[in-house]
Coordinates of C-alpha atoms and ligand atoms in Angstrom, one line a residue:
M106 CA -26.7 -0.3 -21.2
E107 CA -26.7 3.2 -22.2
R108 CA -30.6 4.3 -21.6
A109 CA -30.5 7.8 -22.5
V110 CA -33.9 8.9 -22.2
L111 CA -36.5 7.1 -20.1
Q112 CA -39.4 9.0 -19.7
I113 CA -42.4 9.4 -17.6
T114 CA -45.5 10.9 -18.9
L115 CA -48.1 12.1 -16.4
F116 CA -51.8 11.4 -17.7
G117 CA -54.5 13.5 -16.5
L118 CA -52.1 16.1 -15.2
L119 CA -53.1 19.4 -17.3
L120 CA -51.6 21.8 -15.5
A121 CA -49.9 24.8 -16.9
L122 CA -46.1 24.8 -16.7
A123 CA -44.8 28.1 -15.2
A124 CA -42.8 30.0 -18.0
T125 CA -40.0 31.1 -15.3
Q126 CA -37.6 29.0 -13.6
P127 CA -39.1 27.7 -10.3
N128 CA -37.6 29.8 -7.5
K129 CA -36.4 27.7 -4.7
D130 CA -37.8 30.2 -2.2
N131 CA -41.1 29.9 -2.9
W132 CA -41.5 26.0 -1.6
D133 CA -40.2 24.3 1.4
I134 CA -39.3 20.3 1.2
Y135 CA -40.1 19.2 4.9
S136 CA -39.2 15.6 4.3
F137 CA -36.8 13.8 2.0
H138 CA -36.5 10.0 2.6
I139 CA -34.5 7.4 0.8
N140 CA -35.5 3.7 1.6
S141 CA -33.0 1.3 -0.2
T142 CA -34.1 -2.6 0.2
V143 CA -31.2 -4.7 -1.1
T144 CA -31.8 -8.8 -1.5
S145 CA -29.2 -10.6 -3.1
R146 CA -27.5 -8.3 -4.9
Y147 CA -30.9 -6.8 -6.3
A148 CA -31.6 -3.3 -4.9
T149 CA -34.8 -1.3 -4.8
T150 CA -34.9 2.2 -3.9
V151 CA -37.5 4.5 -3.1
I152 CA -37.2 8.2 -2.9
T153 CA -40.0 10.1 -1.1
S154 CA -39.8 13.9 -1.2
R155 CA -42.4 15.9 0.4
M156 CA -43.0 19.5 -0.2
A157 CA -45.3 22.4 0.0
N158 CA -45.9 25.6 -1.5
R159 CA -45.9 28.3 1.6
M160 CA -46.9 31.3 -1.2
D161 CA -50.3 32.8 -1.7
E162 CA -50.5 31.9 -5.2
S163 CA -49.5 28.5 -7.5
K164 CA -46.3 27.7 -8.1
E165 CA -44.5 25.2 -9.8
I166 CA -42.4 22.8 -7.8
E167 CA -39.8 21.0 -9.1
F168 CA -38.5 17.5 -7.9
H169 CA -35.1 16.6 -9.4
V170 CA -33.0 13.6 -8.6
R171 CA -30.1 11.4 -9.6
I172 CA -29.8 7.6 -9.9
P173 CA -27.7 5.1 -10.9
K174 CA -27.1 4.6 -14.7
N175 CA -27.7 0.9 -14.2
A176 CA -30.9 1.5 -12.7
F177 CA -34.5 1.1 -13.9
I178 CA -37.1 3.6 -13.2
S179 CA -39.9 1.1 -12.1
K180 CA -42.7 3.8 -10.7
F181 CA -42.9 7.5 -10.3
R182 CA -46.2 8.6 -8.5
M183 CA -47.3 12.2 -7.1
F184 CA -49.7 12.7 -4.2
I185 CA -51.4 16.1 -4.6
D186 CA -54.4 17.0 -2.3
G187 CA -55.5 13.4 -1.9
Q188 CA -55.2 12.4 -5.5
V189 CA -52.6 10.1 -6.5
Y190 CA -51.2 10.4 -10.1
D191 CA -49.4 7.3 -11.3
G192 CA -46.8 7.7 -14.2
V193 CA -46.3 5.7 -16.9
V194 CA -42.6 4.8 -17.7
K195 CA -42.1 4.9 -21.5
G196 CA -38.4 3.3 -23.1
K197 CA -36.0 5.3 -25.0
E198 CA -36.7 6.4 -28.8
K199 CA -40.0 7.9 -28.4
A200 CA -39.1 9.8 -25.4
R201 CA -37.8 12.9 -25.9
Q202 CA -40.3 13.4 -28.5
Q203 CA -43.4 12.8 -26.2
Y204 CA -41.6 14.8 -23.6
T205 CA -41.3 17.9 -25.8
E206 CA -45.1 17.2 -27.3
A207 CA -46.0 17.2 -23.3
V208 CA -44.2 19.9 -22.6
S209 CA -45.7 22.1 -25.0
R210 CA -49.4 21.3 -24.7
G211 CA -48.7 22.1 -21.0
Q212 CA -48.4 18.6 -19.5
S213 CA -46.1 17.6 -16.9
A214 CA -43.5 14.9 -18.0
G215 CA -40.4 13.9 -16.4
L216 CA -37.2 13.4 -18.4
V217 CA -34.1 11.2 -17.7
S218 CA -30.5 12.8 -18.8
S219 CA -26.8 11.8 -18.1
V220 CA -24.9 13.5 -15.7
G221 CA -21.3 12.5 -14.5
R222 CA -19.6 9.0 -14.3
T223 CA -22.3 7.0 -12.9
L224 CA -25.5 8.9 -12.5
E225 CA -28.3 10.2 -14.8
E226 CA -30.7 12.9 -13.9
F227 CA -34.5 12.5 -13.3
K228 CA -36.5 15.7 -13.6
T229 CA -40.0 16.8 -13.6
S230 CA -42.4 19.5 -12.2
V231 CA -45.8 20.5 -11.1
T232 CA -47.9 23.7 -10.6
V233 CA -49.4 23.3 -7.1
A234 CA -52.1 25.5 -5.8
A235 CA -51.1 28.1 -3.1
H236 CA -50.7 26.6 0.3
K237 CA -50.8 23.2 -0.7
K238 CA -48.7 20.0 -0.6
V239 CA -46.8 17.5 -3.1
T240 CA -45.4 14.4 -2.3
F241 CA -43.2 12.8 -5.1
E242 CA -42.0 9.0 -5.0
L243 CA -40.0 7.5 -7.4
T244 CA -38.5 3.8 -7.5
Y245 CA -36.2 2.6 -9.2
E246 CA -34.1 -1.1 -9.1
E247 CA -30.7 -2.1 -9.9
L248 CA -28.6 -5.3 -10.0
L249 CA -25.4 -4.2 -7.8
K250 CA -22.5 -5.5 -9.8
R251 CA -19.3 -6.9 -8.0
R252 CA -16.3 -5.3 -8.8
L253 CA -12.7 -5.9 -7.1
G254 CA -14.3 -8.3 -4.4
K255 CA -17.2 -5.6 -3.6
Y256 CA -20.6 -4.6 -4.3
E257 CA -21.4 -0.6 -4.0
L258 CA -24.9 0.9 -3.6
Q259 CA -24.3 4.7 -4.7
I260 CA -27.1 7.1 -3.1
H261 CA -27.2 10.5 -4.3
A262 CA -29.1 13.2 -2.5
R263 CA -29.2 16.7 -3.4
P264 CA -32.4 18.4 -2.2
M265 CA -31.3 21.8 -2.8
Q266 CA -32.0 22.9 0.6
P267 CA -31.4 21.9 4.5
V268 CA -34.7 19.3 5.2
K269 CA -36.3 19.1 8.3
S270 CA -36.9 15.3 8.3
F271 CA -33.9 13.9 6.2
K272 CA -33.5 10.1 6.1
V273 CA -31.6 7.3 4.2
D274 CA -32.4 3.7 5.4
V275 CA -30.5 0.9 3.9
H276 CA -31.6 -2.5 4.6
I277 CA -29.2 -5.5 3.0
H278 CA -30.4 -9.2 3.0
E279 CA -27.5 -11.7 2.3
K280 CA -28.8 -15.0 3.1
S281 CA -25.2 -16.3 2.6
G282 CA -24.2 -13.8 5.2
I283 CA -22.2 -10.1 4.9
N284 CA -18.6 -10.5 4.9
F285 CA -18.4 -6.6 5.9
V286 CA -19.9 -3.3 5.1
E287 CA -18.3 0.2 4.7
V288 CA -19.8 3.4 4.3
K289 CA -18.2 6.2 2.3
G290 CA -18.7 9.0 0.0
G291 CA -19.1 13.1 0.1
L292 CA -22.3 12.6 3.0
A293 CA -20.7 9.9 4.9
L294 CA -21.1 12.3 8.3
A295 CA -19.7 9.5 10.8
D296 CA -21.9 11.2 13.8
A297 CA -25.1 10.7 11.8
I298 CA -24.7 7.3 10.6
S299 CA -25.5 4.2 12.8
K300 CA -24.9 0.5 11.5
T301 CA -26.5 -2.4 12.8
Y302 CA -26.0 -6.0 12.2
A303 CA -27.7 -9.5 12.5
D304 CA -26.8 -12.6 11.2
N305 CA -26.9 -11.8 7.3
E306 CA -28.5 -8.7 7.3
V307 CA -27.3 -5.1 7.8
W308 CA -29.1 -1.7 8.6
V309 CA -27.2 1.7 7.8
N310 CA -29.4 4.5 8.5
F311 CA -28.2 8.0 8.0
Y312 CA -30.2 10.8 9.9
P313 CA -28.8 14.0 9.7
T314 CA -29.8 17.4 11.4
E315 CA -30.4 20.4 9.4
D316 CA -27.1 21.8 11.1
Q317 CA -25.1 18.4 10.1
Q318 CA -26.8 19.0 6.5
K319 CA -24.6 22.3 5.6
T320 CA -21.6 20.5 7.5
C321 CA -20.5 17.8 5.4
T322 CA -17.3 17.6 3.1
S323 CA -19.8 18.0 0.0
C324 CA -22.6 20.2 1.2
G325 CA -23.0 24.0 1.9
E326 CA -26.1 26.5 3.1
Q327 CA -28.0 24.6 0.4
G328 CA -27.8 21.7 2.2
M329 CA -26.6 17.9 1.3
N330 CA -25.4 17.6 -2.2
G331 CA -23.3 14.3 -3.0
D332 CA -23.1 10.3 -2.8
L333 CA -23.5 7.8 0.1
V334 CA -22.1 4.5 -0.9
I335 CA -22.6 1.3 0.8
V336 CA -19.9 -1.0 0.2
Y337 CA -20.0 -4.8 1.0
D338 CA -19.5 -7.9 0.1
V339 CA -21.1 -11.7 1.0
N340 CA -19.9 -14.8 2.2
R341 CA -19.2 -17.5 -0.6
D342 CA -17.9 -21.0 -1.0
S343 CA -15.5 -22.5 -3.6
G344 CA -17.9 -24.4 -5.7
L345 CA -21.1 -23.9 -7.9
G346 CA -22.2 -20.5 -5.9
D347 CA -25.5 -19.3 -4.4
I348 CA -28.5 -20.2 -6.2
K349 CA -32.1 -19.0 -5.6
T350 CA -35.3 -20.3 -6.3
S351 CA -39.1 -18.8 -6.0
A352 CA -42.3 -19.0 -7.9
G353 CA -40.7 -20.8 -10.8
Y354 CA -37.8 -18.4 -11.3
F355 CA -34.1 -18.9 -10.3
V356 CA -30.8 -16.6 -10.1
H357 CA -27.5 -17.7 -9.7
H358 CA -24.3 -16.0 -8.2
F359 CA -21.2 -17.5 -9.5
A360 CA -17.9 -16.5 -7.9
P361 CA -15.6 -18.9 -6.5
S362 CA -12.6 -17.6 -5.0
S363 CA -10.3 -19.9 -4.0
L364 CA -8.8 -20.7 -7.5
T365 CA -5.1 -20.1 -8.8
R366 CA -4.8 -17.6 -11.1
I367 CA -4.0 -18.6 -14.7
S368 CA -1.6 -16.5 -16.9
K369 CA -2.7 -14.4 -19.4
N370 CA -1.9 -12.8 -22.9
V371 CA -2.3 -9.3 -23.0
V372 CA -2.1 -7.0 -26.0
F373 CA -2.2 -2.9 -25.5
L374 CA -3.6 -0.7 -28.4
I375 CA -2.5 2.8 -27.8
D376 CA -4.0 5.7 -29.9
R377 CA -1.6 8.4 -30.2
S378 CA -3.4 10.4 -32.5
G379 CA -2.9 14.1 -32.8
S380 CA -5.9 14.8 -30.4
M381 CA -4.3 12.6 -27.6
H382 CA -2.0 15.7 -27.0
G383 CA -0.8 17.2 -23.5
K384 CA -2.5 15.5 -20.4
K385 CA -4.4 12.6 -22.1
I386 CA -0.7 11.0 -23.5
R387 CA 0.7 11.7 -20.4
Q388 CA -1.8 10.0 -18.2
T389 CA -1.8 7.4 -20.5
R390 CA 2.0 6.9 -20.5
L391 CA 1.6 6.8 -16.5
A392 CA -1.4 4.2 -16.4
L393 CA 0.6 2.0 -18.9
I394 CA 3.9 2.0 -16.8
H395 CA 1.7 1.1 -13.7
I396 CA -0.1 -1.7 -15.4
L397 CA 3.5 -3.1 -16.8
N398 CA 4.5 -3.3 -13.4
D399 CA 1.6 -5.2 -12.4
L400 CA 2.4 -8.0 -14.9
S401 CA 3.6 -11.5 -13.2
E402 CA 6.3 -13.1 -14.6
D403 CA 4.3 -15.8 -16.3
D404 CA 2.3 -13.4 -18.5
H405 CA 2.9 -12.6 -22.1
F406 CA 2.1 -9.1 -23.4
G407 CA 2.5 -6.9 -26.6
L408 CA 2.4 -2.8 -27.3
I409 CA 0.9 -1.5 -30.5
T410 CA 0.6 2.4 -30.7
F411 CA -1.2 3.8 -33.2
D412 CA -2.4 7.0 -35.6
G413 CA -2.5 6.7 -39.2
S414 CA 0.2 3.9 -39.0
I415 CA 1.2 1.6 -36.5
S416 CA 4.2 0.7 -34.7
Y417 CA 5.4 -2.4 -32.7
W418 CA 7.1 -2.3 -29.4
K419 CA 7.9 -5.8 -30.4
R420 CA 6.3 -8.0 -33.5
E421 CA 5.3 -10.7 -31.4
L422 CA 3.8 -11.4 -27.9
V423 CA 7.1 -11.6 -25.1
Q424 CA 7.3 -12.7 -21.4
A425 CA 7.1 -10.3 -18.9
N426 CA 10.5 -10.9 -17.5
Q427 CA 12.2 -8.1 -15.9
R428 CA 14.2 -7.0 -19.1
N429 CA 11.1 -6.9 -21.4
L430 CA 9.3 -5.1 -18.7
E431 CA 12.2 -2.2 -18.6
S432 CA 12.3 -2.1 -22.5
A433 CA 8.5 -1.2 -22.7
K434 CA 8.6 1.3 -19.8
T435 CA 11.4 2.8 -22.5
F436 CA 8.9 2.3 -25.6
S437 CA 6.1 4.0 -23.4
E438 CA 7.7 6.7 -22.0
D439 CA 8.7 7.9 -25.5
I440 CA 5.2 7.5 -26.9
R441 CA 4.3 10.9 -28.8
E442 CA 1.4 11.8 -30.5
S443 CA 0.7 12.8 -34.1
G444 CA -1.3 12.0 -37.0
A445 CA -5.0 10.5 -37.5
T446 CA -6.6 7.4 -36.4
N447 CA -6.3 4.3 -37.5
I448 CA -8.5 1.8 -35.6
N449 CA -9.3 -0.9 -38.0
S450 CA -5.2 -1.6 -38.7
A451 CA -4.5 -1.6 -34.8
V452 CA -7.4 -3.8 -33.5
L453 CA -6.4 -6.3 -36.7
E454 CA -2.5 -6.1 -35.8
G455 CA -3.3 -6.7 -32.4
A456 CA -5.6 -9.9 -32.6
S457 CA -3.1 -11.2 -35.2
L458 CA -0.4 -10.8 -32.4
L459 CA -2.5 -12.8 -30.0
N460 CA -3.6 -15.5 -32.7
A461 CA 0.2 -15.9 -33.4
H462 CA 0.9 -16.5 -29.6
P463 CA -1.3 -19.8 -28.8
R464 CA -1.0 -20.8 -25.7
E465 CA -3.4 -23.5 -24.1
D466 CA -4.8 -22.5 -20.7
S467 CA -4.0 -19.2 -20.1
A468 CA -6.5 -16.1 -20.9
S469 CA -6.1 -13.8 -24.0
I470 CA -7.0 -10.2 -23.6
L471 CA -7.3 -7.3 -26.2
I472 CA -7.4 -3.6 -24.8
L473 CA -8.0 -0.7 -27.1
L474 CA -7.4 2.8 -25.8
T475 CA -8.8 5.6 -27.9
D476 CA -9.8 9.1 -27.7
G477 CA -11.8 9.0 -31.3
D478 CA -13.4 8.0 -34.1
P479 CA -11.5 6.1 -37.1
T480 CA -10.2 8.6 -39.4
T481 CA -8.1 6.6 -41.8
G482 CA -7.8 3.6 -43.2
V483 CA -11.2 1.6 -43.0
T484 CA -13.4 4.3 -41.7
N485 CA -16.4 2.4 -42.3
L486 CA -18.0 1.5 -38.6
E487 CA -19.8 -1.6 -39.6
Q488 CA -16.9 -2.6 -41.9
I489 CA -14.2 -2.2 -39.1
Q490 CA -16.8 -4.3 -36.7
S491 CA -17.3 -7.2 -39.1
N492 CA -13.4 -7.5 -39.8
V493 CA -12.7 -7.2 -36.1
R494 CA -15.3 -9.9 -35.4
A495 CA -13.7 -12.2 -38.3
A496 CA -10.0 -11.7 -37.0
I497 CA -11.0 -12.3 -33.4
A498 CA -13.4 -15.2 -34.2
D499 CA -14.5 -15.6 -30.2
K500 CA -10.9 -16.7 -29.2
F501 CA -10.8 -13.6 -26.5
P502 CA -12.4 -10.7 -25.7
L503 CA -11.9 -7.2 -26.7
Y504 CA -12.1 -4.5 -24.2
C505 CA -12.6 -1.1 -25.5
L506 CA -11.7 2.3 -23.2
G507 CA -13.0 5.3 -24.8
F508 CA -11.3 8.5 -23.2
G509 CA -12.9 11.7 -23.3
F510 CA -16.1 12.9 -25.0
D511 CA -14.8 13.1 -28.9
V512 CA -15.0 9.1 -29.1
N513 CA -18.1 7.5 -30.8
F514 CA -18.9 5.4 -27.4
E515 CA -21.7 3.4 -29.0
F516 CA -19.3 2.2 -31.7
L517 CA -16.6 0.9 -29.2
E518 CA -19.3 -0.7 -26.8
T519 CA -20.9 -2.7 -29.7
M520 CA -17.5 -4.0 -31.0
S521 CA -16.5 -4.7 -27.3
L522 CA -20.2 -6.6 -26.9
Q523 CA -19.5 -8.4 -30.2
N524 CA -16.1 -9.8 -29.1
N525 CA -17.2 -11.0 -25.5
G526 CA -15.8 -8.0 -23.9
V527 CA -17.2 -4.3 -22.4
A528 CA -16.3 -0.6 -23.1
R529 CA -16.0 1.7 -20.3
R530 CA -15.5 5.4 -20.5
I531 CA -12.6 7.1 -19.2
Y532 CA -13.2 10.5 -18.0
E533 CA -10.8 13.3 -19.1
D534 CA -9.8 14.4 -15.5
S535 CA -6.8 14.6 -12.9
D536 CA -7.6 10.4 -12.1
A537 CA -7.9 9.5 -15.7
D538 CA -4.6 7.1 -15.3
L539 CA -6.3 5.8 -12.0
Q540 CA -9.2 5.0 -13.9
L541 CA -7.4 3.2 -16.6
K542 CA -5.5 1.3 -14.4
G543 CA -8.9 0.8 -12.1
F544 CA -10.0 -1.0 -15.4
Y545 CA -7.2 -2.8 -15.9
E546 CA -7.2 -4.5 -12.4
E547 CA -10.5 -5.8 -12.9
V548 CA -9.3 -7.9 -15.4
A549 CA -5.8 -8.4 -14.3
T550 CA -6.5 -11.6 -12.4
P551 CA -8.1 -14.5 -14.8
L552 CA -9.0 -17.7 -12.5
L553 CA -11.6 -19.6 -15.4
I554 CA -12.0 -19.3 -19.2
D555 CA -14.4 -20.5 -21.4
V556 CA -17.1 -20.6 -18.8
T557 CA -20.6 -22.7 -19.6
M558 CA -23.1 -22.5 -17.0
S559 CA -25.7 -25.2 -18.0
Y560 CA -29.7 -25.8 -16.6
N561 CA -30.9 -29.0 -16.6
G562 CA -34.4 -28.5 -16.5
G563 CA -34.0 -24.5 -16.9
T564 CA -35.8 -22.5 -19.6
N565 CA -35.8 -18.8 -20.8
L566 CA -32.0 -18.2 -19.5
T567 CA -30.2 -15.1 -19.7
Q568 CA -26.7 -15.0 -20.8
T569 CA -24.8 -18.4 -20.1
E570 CA -21.6 -18.5 -21.9
F571 CA -18.5 -16.4 -20.4
S572 CA -15.3 -16.7 -22.2
Q573 CA -13.3 -15.4 -18.5
Y574 CA -14.3 -15.2 -15.2
Y575 CA -12.0 -12.9 -13.3
N576 CA -10.8 -12.8 -9.6
G577 CA -13.2 -10.1 -7.8
S578 CA -16.1 -10.4 -10.2
E579 CA -19.3 -12.7 -10.1
I580 CA -21.0 -14.3 -13.2
V581 CA -25.2 -14.0 -12.7
V582 CA -27.4 -16.2 -14.3
A583 CA -31.5 -16.4 -14.2
G584 CA -34.0 -18.3 -15.5
Q585 CA -37.1 -20.0 -15.3
I586 CA -37.4 -23.7 -13.6
T587 CA -39.7 -25.8 -16.2
D588 CA -43.0 -26.5 -15.1
N589 CA -41.4 -25.4 -11.6
D590 CA -40.5 -28.6 -10.8
I591 CA -37.1 -28.2 -8.8
G592 CA -36.4 -32.0 -8.3
T593 CA -35.4 -32.3 -11.8
F594 CA -33.4 -28.9 -11.8
T595 CA -29.8 -29.4 -12.1
P596 CA -27.3 -26.5 -12.3
Q597 CA -23.6 -27.0 -13.2
V598 CA -20.7 -25.1 -14.4
V599 CA -18.1 -26.4 -16.6
A600 CA -15.0 -24.1 -17.0
I601 CA -11.2 -24.4 -17.8
S602 CA -8.5 -23.6 -14.8
S603 CA -4.9 -23.7 -15.1
S604 CA -4.6 -26.5 -17.5
K605 CA -7.5 -28.5 -16.2
K606 CA -11.5 -28.7 -16.7
M607 CA -13.4 -28.3 -14.0
T608 CA -16.6 -29.3 -13.3
F609 CA -18.7 -27.0 -10.2
S610 CA -22.0 -28.8 -9.2
N611 CA -24.2 -29.4 -6.3
P612 CA -23.3 -32.4 -4.1
N613 CA -26.5 -33.2 -3.5
G614 CA -27.5 -33.1 -7.4
T615 CA -30.7 -30.9 -6.4
V616 CA -31.3 -27.5 -5.6
E617 CA -33.6 -26.7 -2.7
S618 CA -36.2 -23.6 -3.2
T619 CA -35.2 -21.0 -0.7
G620 CA -38.9 -20.1 -0.4
T621 CA -38.1 -16.9 2.0
E622 CA -37.7 -14.6 -1.1
S623 CA -40.4 -12.5 -1.3
A624 CA -42.3 -14.1 -4.4
D625 CA -41.8 -11.9 -7.4
H626 CA -38.0 -10.8 -6.0
I627 CA -36.2 -13.5 -8.2
Q628 CA -38.4 -13.0 -11.0
R629 CA -37.4 -9.3 -11.1
V630 CA -33.5 -10.1 -11.2
W631 CA -34.4 -12.2 -14.1
A632 CA -36.6 -9.5 -15.8
Y633 CA -34.0 -7.1 -15.3
L634 CA -31.0 -9.1 -16.6
T635 CA -33.0 -10.0 -19.5
V636 CA -34.0 -6.4 -20.2
K637 CA -30.4 -5.3 -20.0
Q638 CA -29.1 -7.8 -22.5
L639 CA -31.8 -7.4 -24.6
L640 CA -30.7 -3.3 -24.9
E641 CA -27.2 -4.4 -25.4
K642 CA -28.0 -6.5 -28.3
E643 CA -29.6 -3.7 -29.8
Ligands
NAG249 C1 -38.4 0.8 3.5 O1 -39.2 -0.3 2.4 C2 -39.1 -1.5 3.3 C3 -39.6 -2.2 1.9 O2 -40.7 -1.8 1.2 C4 -40.3 -1.4 4.2 O3 -40.3 -3.0 4.4 C5 -39.9 -0.5 5.4 O4 -40.8 -0.3 6.2 C6 -38.9 0.6 4.6 N1 -38.6 1.7 5.7 C7 -39.0 3.0 5.9 C8 -38.0 3.6 7.3 O5 -39.7 3.5 5.1
NAG250 C1 -8.6 -12.8 -5.3 O1 -9.0 -11.9 -4.6 C2 -9.0 -12.2 -3.6 C3 -9.2 -10.9 -2.6 O2 -10.4 -10.3 -3.2 C4 -7.3 -12.7 -3.1 O3 -7.5 -13.0 -1.2 C5 -6.8 -13.9 -3.4 O4 -5.6 -14.1 -3.2 C6 -6.7 -13.4 -5.1 N1 -6.9 -14.7 -5.8 C7 -5.8 -14.6 -6.8 C8 -5.5 -15.7 -7.2 O5 -5.0 -13.6 -7.2
NAG251 C1 -40.2 -19.2 -21.5 O1 -39.8 -20.1 -22.7 C2 -40.9 -21.0 -23.1 C3 -40.9 -22.4 -23.8 O2 -39.6 -23.0 -23.1 C4 -41.8 -20.3 -23.6 O3 -43.4 -20.9 -24.1 C5 -42.5 -18.9 -23.0 O4 -43.0 -18.1 -23.4 C6 -41.2 -18.3 -22.5 N1 -41.5 -17.2 -21.7 C7 -41.2 -16.2 -21.5 C8 -41.5 -15.2 -20.4 O5 -40.3 -15.6 -22.2
NAG252 C1 -26.5 -32.0 0.9 O1 -27.4 -33.2 2.0 C2 -27.1 -33.1 3.3 C3 -27.9 -34.4 3.7 O2 -28.7 -34.6 3.3 C4 -27.1 -31.6 3.8 O3 -27.1 -31.8 5.1 C5 -26.7 -30.7 3.3 O4 -27.2 -29.3 3.7 C6 -27.2 -30.7 1.7 N1 -26.3 -29.6 0.9 C7 -26.6 -28.8 -0.3 C8 -25.9 -28.1 -0.6 O5 -28.0 -29.1 -0.6

């Protein structure tokens, strides 16, 4: 979900914005607290920043934080002089326009924009009278996604000055129990972190002193600047998984682990257009060679490189045996860039390689790596998308990796979503080969194909069909229970695992209400997934 702009307009605040940039010396952040509560992978984080204008005149005070791209802002408030100002969270399109209007009318408005790989920035400012204080409070929510066997809660802090009372409090509660917890990231100063465990709960507290705030790896005279990343996983069984219900809603986390891998048929489509010149093509070659080394002997694979024309390594999929891998590596080392970008032909050729290789009970995967827009052959984006859909016909997922910022990422994302896959941006950086390899690892071990999640007695369900389930990931479905009648609610999963049909169901036939979840918690997870999937469909 690209939520480019989410805006908050603060009604009732008709205070003039100062024409000059705010000067950090004018105000003092005396308290900066981040409080994150995770229940069943759903994280609610509140950032509270208390600031004072120490000057003899009114000053513009800025509030400026970074939140994960996957999160929704659910609340924003300011407290000034005993008054509360509630922000109204607005969606996308109108937002930028309203922001511009609000600013030109001298109102206070907040704007969200994308920064870096995983974060986006929320910014707002307000004018505060001499010697008065202001409290900003921002709440955001996100469903943590399981990747490579773990969840990551990323907390970013950059108050721009050392703060007298700086606290990060994280509380994780997972009913099925917590398997491990680690704290990573540039802020992770061992001296200032404490972890407390109970049965199925963990508390992480991070209270650095003002001195410590200047000494961590990503900190300086301006105080903390970086991430605290809480990494964890939960205990799980090999069956139907974790189902929680409350107030007529349910959420189902499905991630069976003790299954055997199924072999895969993977075709890589590698862009070698002129723009891949230099570092990008070198990193691509490097990543490809790593990936080839990781294939299993019973996997089959194909390689196509393309610019204006298509080059095959082999005209058919071949087994990943030693001899073929050596030859493919030699081919990869010789990839040279030149020419234009014919995405249409490349994807159609890749699809036909996979279609010509029907192997039952194995997982087929098509991976496209490109750094640019289609410039030759069919270049009409909608035409390409419809050709690709027809060629793939829901038989396997298409993953698109957009390298750098010259790609039309929305085009790639739409094309992936239309074909049961996802798109990922690869940032042009020294670690681009690791990003490529990291993506491949997420799909490297298919455990199930044609996964159908069914819920007798359930309604208003989020997505229930998944073409593949990979080791280390997780399928999450939420919905409502018809008439809140838990007695007749029967979840079941049917899928194909190495040559046999498998059915996962609750041995006792029915599900118990967890009851302990706070009343609207599961409803929020359902709303989050529903909105996110609607945005993807757009
Ligand atoms: C953090 O938020 C939770 C849930 O809202 C609350 O119970 C807890 O007291 C808060 N912790 C701190 C330190 O403010
Ligand atoms: C799946 O991943 C877990 C660790 O994350 C590993 O122990 C297990 O062997 C993997 N399963 C397969 C089939 O590779
Ligand atoms: C849920 O589904 C029922 C019908 O099954 C429908 O009447 C209702 O409007 C739906 N509610 C929401 C919130 O989508
Ligand atoms: C199934 O029923 C048995 C006995 O009634 C109970 O002990 C067990 O916890 C139930 N299991 C599930 C998954 O509901």
